[in-house]
């Protein structure tokens, strides 16, 4: 088989790029290791910035998002028993975010690919990029006993943090930056009315908590837990009791609990790999960078990579202009590092760090006090949360 662009990974990054390129007449194939049901069973992001929403519309996959997604103009930070609101619209020149789950984004992108007859291969085993540093790269995968070879102009590694693409770049070329946090987030999805119409990020001495939502009938809650905890350690009753302890009293009183329909633990990690291009291989999304979820930047950063890469590939195919491809890594990384900074800052602001000294704890409290006493500090928070311009 021969295509122009072979995309490894059928998560939101890979599907979005495939859909956008197809609409411009560029032929792609998406190779996904898992089944579609498995990919759609993962519960992840919930907050989309407007740039991302615009890309979904450009990909002709934004209809349901526009119908069912919620526009949020603000969120709350709970601390020391009070609820302070961050007015995103006021502090970002009228901007907002869209609350719409990554699962639904992915479902809409798969539907878009199906509608257009896009090629998406599921259960592709042993996917491997070859000769990416030459003019004739190819990718192989195994389907049962058969090895399939796909020749292409470019390979896109959109296969997430644990994928093969990044690992195929020689160690002396790739520089990796990493920070691990000494805790994870335990997340619960429940078919209950959310405790608040807007998100609440809670700083508490027992640990961080987040009240989020997917709709006014579907809640998503998280609590900070030690890295050693397992999902089995947290039956529903224990989770709800701990969440209540971390919320302001009035919020805890209003919390409606119910059976969990999904429960998982995600470790918190910051990670960047540079460069994001090696020959004819381009990395995008979690394959190249990870942030702790606190700032809701992960999926949004993936979308900004896709924005740059899509425009660069179109310039190549339509005008033989390679300047976008040559600048891709540098351009994408400039925005990626800003998302890293913001996610790190918000994580440090709101979590309990078991090894922090009383001095560091006082600085953390002062940072929060300063935030809500300064319009410029709130402007900075809001401009990053709604997403910096592409
Ligand atoms: P992925 O979604 O990881 O997709 C990669 C795909 O590649 C997967 O389907 C995988 O099966 C496939 N794959 C892997 N290896 C191979 C292989 N060898 N061959 C073929 N296929 C392969 N981000 C936000 O912006 N906002 C939020 O509110 C937010 N909340 C989050 C909450 C949690 C709890 C978590 C864990 C993450 C959150 N994120 C959030 C981050 C966001 O989910 C990720 O950044 C996003 O999934 C990245 O998309 P991706 O397509 O790059 O990678
Ligand atoms: C979510 O709803 O899953 C979510 C929302 C905001 C975040 C992280 C996760 O910062």
mmCIF file of N, CA and C in Angstrom, residues 30-102:
data_model
loop_
_atom_site.group_PDB
_atom_site.id
_atom_site.type_symbol
_atom_site.label_atom_id
_atom_site.label_comp_id
_atom_site.label_asym_id
_atom_site.label_seq_id
_atom_site.Cartn_x
_atom_site.Cartn_y
_atom_site.Cartn_z
ATOM 1 N N UNK A 30 -4.461 5.618 9.106
ATOM 2 C CA UNK A 30 -4.225 5.673 10.552
ATOM 3 C C UNK A 30 -4.055 4.242 11.057
ATOM 4 N N UNK A 31 -2.943 3.969 11.749
ATOM 5 C CA UNK A 31 -2.698 2.640 12.308
ATOM 6 C C UNK A 31 -2.863 2.698 13.825
ATOM 7 N N UNK A 32 -3.853 1.989 14.344
ATOM 8 C CA UNK A 32 -4.147 2.024 15.787
ATOM 9 C C UNK A 32 -3.961 0.625 16.364
ATOM 10 N N UNK A 33 -3.230 0.573 17.462
ATOM 11 C CA UNK A 33 -2.920 -0.723 18.075
ATOM 12 C C UNK A 33 -4.143 -1.387 18.714
ATOM 13 N N UNK A 34 -5.042 -0.546 19.235
ATOM 14 C CA UNK A 34 -6.186 -1.075 19.998
ATOM 15 C C UNK A 34 -7.438 -1.171 19.126
ATOM 16 N N UNK A 35 -8.473 -1.774 19.688
ATOM 17 C CA UNK A 35 -9.773 -1.793 19.017
ATOM 18 C C UNK A 35 -10.436 -0.433 19.233
ATOM 19 N N UNK A 36 -11.441 -0.154 18.426
ATOM 20 C CA UNK A 36 -12.155 1.115 18.570
ATOM 21 C C UNK A 36 -12.851 1.194 19.939
ATOM 22 N N UNK A 37 -13.427 0.086 20.385
ATOM 23 C CA UNK A 37 -14.137 0.059 21.674
ATOM 24 C C UNK A 37 -13.166 0.426 22.799
ATOM 25 N N UNK A 38 -11.957 -0.095 22.715
ATOM 26 C CA UNK A 38 -10.966 0.174 23.761
ATOM 27 C C UNK A 38 -10.623 1.671 23.789
ATOM 28 N N UNK A 39 -10.383 2.236 22.607
ATOM 29 C CA UNK A 39 -10.007 3.658 22.539
ATOM 30 C C UNK A 39 -11.149 4.517 23.099
ATOM 31 N N UNK A 40 -12.393 4.124 22.767
ATOM 32 C CA UNK A 40 -13.541 4.922 23.210
ATOM 33 C C UNK A 40 -13.902 4.666 24.676
ATOM 34 N N UNK A 41 -13.262 3.670 25.282
ATOM 35 C CA UNK A 41 -13.530 3.378 26.687
ATOM 36 C C UNK A 41 -12.649 4.184 27.627
ATOM 37 N N UNK A 42 -11.641 4.868 27.066
ATOM 38 C CA UNK A 42 -10.724 5.642 27.913
ATOM 39 C C UNK A 42 -11.371 6.973 28.270
ATOM 40 N N UNK A 43 -11.429 7.281 29.563
ATOM 41 C CA UNK A 43 -11.993 8.564 29.986
ATOM 42 C C UNK A 43 -10.829 9.494 30.280
ATOM 43 N N UNK A 44 -10.737 10.574 29.530
ATOM 44 C CA UNK A 44 -9.622 11.504 29.756
ATOM 45 C C UNK A 44 -10.122 12.938 29.793
ATOM 46 N N UNK A 45 -9.636 13.757 28.866
ATOM 47 C CA UNK A 45 -9.860 15.200 28.968
ATOM 48 C C UNK A 45 -11.334 15.615 28.912
ATOM 49 N N UNK A 46 -11.581 16.801 29.461
ATOM 50 C CA UNK A 46 -12.948 17.314 29.446
ATOM 51 C C UNK A 46 -13.061 18.764 29.034
ATOM 52 N N UNK A 47 -11.916 19.470 28.988
ATOM 53 C CA UNK A 47 -11.973 20.911 28.716
ATOM 54 C C UNK A 47 -11.226 21.229 27.419
ATOM 55 N N UNK A 48 -11.932 21.824 26.461
ATOM 56 C CA UNK A 48 -11.315 22.150 25.165
ATOM 57 C C UNK A 48 -11.190 23.656 25.007
ATOM 58 N N UNK A 49 -10.050 24.104 24.498
ATOM 59 C CA UNK A 49 -9.924 25.529 24.218
ATOM 60 C C UNK A 49 -10.560 25.832 22.855
ATOM 61 N N UNK A 50 -10.788 27.124 22.596
ATOM 62 C CA UNK A 50 -11.517 27.481 21.384
ATOM 63 C C UNK A 50 -10.776 27.132 20.104
ATOM 64 N N UNK A 51 -9.449 27.220 20.137
ATOM 65 C CA UNK A 51 -8.659 26.860 18.964
ATOM 66 C C UNK A 51 -8.919 25.403 18.582
ATOM 67 N N UNK A 52 -9.032 24.555 19.602
ATOM 68 C CA UNK A 52 -9.316 23.142 19.366
ATOM 69 C C UNK A 52 -10.719 22.971 18.782
ATOM 70 N N UNK A 53 -11.677 23.673 19.386
ATOM 71 C CA UNK A 53 -13.066 23.578 18.902
ATOM 72 C C UNK A 53 -13.142 24.024 17.438
ATOM 73 N N UNK A 54 -12.391 25.086 17.092
ATOM 74 C CA UNK A 54 -12.386 25.562 15.700
ATOM 75 C C UNK A 54 -11.834 24.499 14.751
ATOM 76 N N UNK A 55 -10.781 23.798 15.196
ATOM 77 C CA UNK A 55 -10.206 22.735 14.354
ATOM 78 C C UNK A 55 -11.205 21.608 14.131
ATOM 79 N N UNK A 56 -11.975 21.277 15.195
ATOM 80 C CA UNK A 56 -13.013 20.237 15.059
ATOM 81 C C UNK A 56 -14.044 20.662 14.013
ATOM 82 N N UNK A 57 -14.374 21.959 14.013
ATOM 83 C CA UNK A 57 -15.350 22.452 13.018
ATOM 84 C C UNK A 57 -14.742 22.388 11.619
ATOM 85 N N UNK A 58 -13.474 22.810 11.513
ATOM 86 C CA UNK A 58 -12.806 22.764 10.211
ATOM 87 C C UNK A 58 -12.736 21.323 9.682
ATOM 88 N N UNK A 59 -12.612 20.380 10.625
ATOM 89 C CA UNK A 59 -12.567 18.959 10.237
ATOM 90 C C UNK A 59 -13.967 18.408 9.976
ATOM 91 N N UNK A 60 -14.969 19.264 10.037
ATOM 92 C CA UNK A 60 -16.390 18.896 9.862
ATOM 93 C C UNK A 60 -16.828 17.841 10.862
ATOM 94 N N UNK A 61 -16.308 17.977 12.083
ATOM 95 C CA UNK A 61 -16.672 17.044 13.149
ATOM 96 C C UNK A 61 -17.158 17.815 14.374
ATOM 97 N N UNK A 62 -17.565 19.070 14.194
ATOM 98 C CA UNK A 62 -17.878 19.898 15.364
ATOM 99 C C UNK A 62 -19.354 20.052 15.671
ATOM 100 N N UNK A 63 -20.193 19.406 14.852
ATOM 101 C CA UNK A 63 -21.633 19.647 14.997
ATOM 102 C C UNK A 63 -22.177 19.251 16.370
ATOM 103 N N UNK A 64 -21.852 18.023 16.800
ATOM 104 C CA UNK A 64 -22.381 17.540 18.083
ATOM 105 C C UNK A 64 -21.733 18.307 19.241
ATOM 106 N N UNK A 65 -20.450 18.627 19.077
ATOM 107 C CA UNK A 65 -19.758 19.414 20.107
ATOM 108 C C UNK A 65 -20.467 20.760 20.291
ATOM 109 N N UNK A 66 -20.866 21.386 19.169
ATOM 110 C CA UNK A 66 -21.548 22.675 19.265
ATOM 111 C C UNK A 66 -22.949 22.535 19.859
ATOM 112 N N UNK A 67 -23.535 21.373 19.659
ATOM 113 C CA UNK A 67 -24.888 21.150 20.180
ATOM 114 C C UNK A 67 -24.858 20.759 21.653
ATOM 115 N N UNK A 68 -23.961 19.833 21.998
ATOM 116 C CA UNK A 68 -24.002 19.240 23.342
ATOM 117 C C UNK A 68 -22.941 19.784 24.293
ATOM 118 N N UNK A 69 -21.860 20.351 23.753
ATOM 119 C CA UNK A 69 -20.796 20.877 24.611
ATOM 120 C C UNK A 69 -21.283 22.116 25.361
ATOM 121 N N UNK A 70 -20.677 22.372 26.513
ATOM 122 C CA UNK A 70 -21.077 23.555 27.293
ATOM 123 C C UNK A 70 -19.984 24.612 27.201
ATOM 124 N N UNK A 71 -20.370 25.862 26.964
ATOM 125 C CA UNK A 71 -19.392 26.955 26.982
ATOM 126 C C UNK A 71 -19.237 27.401 28.440
ATOM 127 N N UNK A 72 -18.014 27.398 28.941
ATOM 128 C CA UNK A 72 -17.768 27.847 30.323
ATOM 129 C C UNK A 72 -16.974 29.154 30.314
ATOM 130 N N UNK A 73 -17.522 30.137 31.018
ATOM 131 C CA UNK A 73 -16.872 31.452 31.067
ATOM 132 C C UNK A 73 -16.035 31.628 32.335
ATOM 133 N N UNK A 74 -15.982 30.600 33.171
ATOM 134 C CA UNK A 74 -15.198 30.735 34.394
ATOM 135 C C UNK A 74 -15.110 29.410 35.129
ATOM 136 N N UNK A 75 -14.297 29.399 36.184
ATOM 137 C CA UNK A 75 -14.244 28.240 37.094
ATOM 138 C C UNK A 75 -13.884 28.744 38.478
ATOM 139 N N UNK A 76 -13.984 27.841 39.464
ATOM 140 C CA UNK A 76 -13.702 28.236 40.847
ATOM 141 C C UNK A 76 -12.402 27.614 41.351
ATOM 142 N N UNK A 77 -11.739 28.329 42.244
ATOM 143 C CA UNK A 77 -10.666 27.723 43.030
ATOM 144 C C UNK A 77 -11.102 27.803 44.486
ATOM 145 N N UNK A 78 -11.227 26.627 45.126
ATOM 146 C CA UNK A 78 -11.605 26.572 46.539
ATOM 147 C C UNK A 78 -10.337 26.463 47.367
ATOM 148 N N UNK A 79 -10.239 27.285 48.387
ATOM 149 C CA UNK A 79 -9.079 27.215 49.286
ATOM 150 C C UNK A 79 -9.458 27.855 50.616
ATOM 151 N N UNK A 80 -8.948 27.324 51.690
ATOM 152 C CA UNK A 80 -9.171 27.873 53.018
ATOM 153 C C UNK A 80 -10.665 28.139 53.286
ATOM 154 N N UNK A 81 -11.496 27.224 52.818
ATOM 155 C CA UNK A 81 -12.932 27.330 53.099
ATOM 156 C C UNK A 81 -13.682 28.319 52.228
ATOM 157 N N UNK A 82 -13.008 29.003 51.310
ATOM 158 C CA UNK A 82 -13.723 29.941 50.428
ATOM 159 C C UNK A 82 -13.673 29.457 48.974
ATOM 160 N N UNK A 83 -14.631 29.948 48.190
ATOM 161 C CA UNK A 83 -14.679 29.638 46.758
ATOM 162 C C UNK A 83 -14.397 30.928 46.009
ATOM 163 N N UNK A 84 -13.246 31.028 45.352
ATOM 164 C CA UNK A 84 -12.939 32.213 44.548
ATOM 165 C C UNK A 84 -13.178 31.880 43.088
ATOM 166 N N UNK A 85 -13.843 32.769 42.361
ATOM 167 C CA UNK A 85 -14.135 32.474 40.950
ATOM 168 C C UNK A 85 -13.099 33.147 40.038
ATOM 169 N N UNK A 86 -12.653 32.421 39.051
ATOM 170 C CA UNK A 86 -11.808 32.991 38.007
ATOM 171 C C UNK A 86 -12.729 33.287 36.828
ATOM 172 N N UNK A 87 -12.903 34.562 36.553
ATOM 173 C CA UNK A 87 -13.784 34.985 35.469
ATOM 174 C C UNK A 87 -12.966 34.985 34.175
ATOM 175 N N UNK A 88 -13.067 33.886 33.436
ATOM 176 C CA UNK A 88 -12.235 33.736 32.232
ATOM 177 C C UNK A 88 -12.564 34.807 31.204
ATOM 178 N N UNK A 89 -13.839 35.070 31.035
ATOM 179 C CA UNK A 89 -14.259 36.041 30.015
ATOM 180 C C UNK A 89 -13.665 37.416 30.344
ATOM 181 N N UNK A 90 -13.828 37.825 31.597
ATOM 182 C CA UNK A 90 -13.341 39.145 32.009
ATOM 183 C C UNK A 90 -11.817 39.252 31.880
ATOM 184 N N UNK A 91 -11.130 38.177 32.234
ATOM 185 C CA UNK A 91 -9.663 38.254 32.291
ATOM 186 C C UNK A 91 -8.963 37.777 31.016
ATOM 187 N N UNK A 92 -9.723 37.406 29.990
ATOM 188 C CA UNK A 92 -9.044 36.965 28.763
ATOM 189 C C UNK A 92 -9.644 37.636 27.539
ATOM 190 N N UNK A 93 -10.252 38.790 27.758
ATOM 191 C CA UNK A 93 -10.807 39.520 26.615
ATOM 192 C C UNK A 93 -12.000 38.800 25.985
ATOM 193 N N UNK A 94 -12.844 38.186 26.827
ATOM 194 C CA UNK A 94 -14.100 37.610 26.321
ATOM 195 C C UNK A 94 -14.005 36.150 25.911
ATOM 196 N N UNK A 95 -12.876 35.505 26.198
ATOM 197 C CA UNK A 95 -12.734 34.093 25.793
ATOM 198 C C UNK A 95 -13.390 33.130 26.777
ATOM 199 N N UNK A 96 -13.486 31.887 26.380
ATOM 200 C CA UNK A 96 -14.115 30.856 27.213
ATOM 201 C C UNK A 96 -13.545 29.496 26.794
ATOM 202 N N UNK A 97 -13.997 28.429 27.437
ATOM 203 C CA UNK A 97 -13.594 27.074 27.041
ATOM 204 C C UNK A 97 -14.865 26.251 26.784
ATOM 205 N N UNK A 98 -14.686 25.106 26.137
ATOM 206 C CA UNK A 98 -15.826 24.232 25.866
ATOM 207 C C UNK A 98 -15.662 22.967 26.702
ATOM 208 N N UNK A 99 -16.688 22.622 27.481
ATOM 209 C CA UNK A 99 -16.642 21.376 28.239
ATOM 210 C C UNK A 99 -17.302 20.288 27.391
ATOM 211 N N UNK A 100 -16.491 19.375 26.897
ATOM 212 C CA UNK A 100 -16.945 18.304 25.996
ATOM 213 C C UNK A 100 -15.881 17.221 26.074
ATOM 214 N N UNK A 101 -16.270 16.005 26.413
ATOM 215 C CA UNK A 101 -15.293 14.963 26.736
ATOM 216 C C UNK A 101 -14.458 14.494 25.551
ATOM 217 N N UNK A 102 -13.225 14.118 25.861
ATOM 218 C CA UNK A 102 -12.321 13.567 24.836
ATOM 219 C C UNK A 102 -12.928 12.322 24.181
#
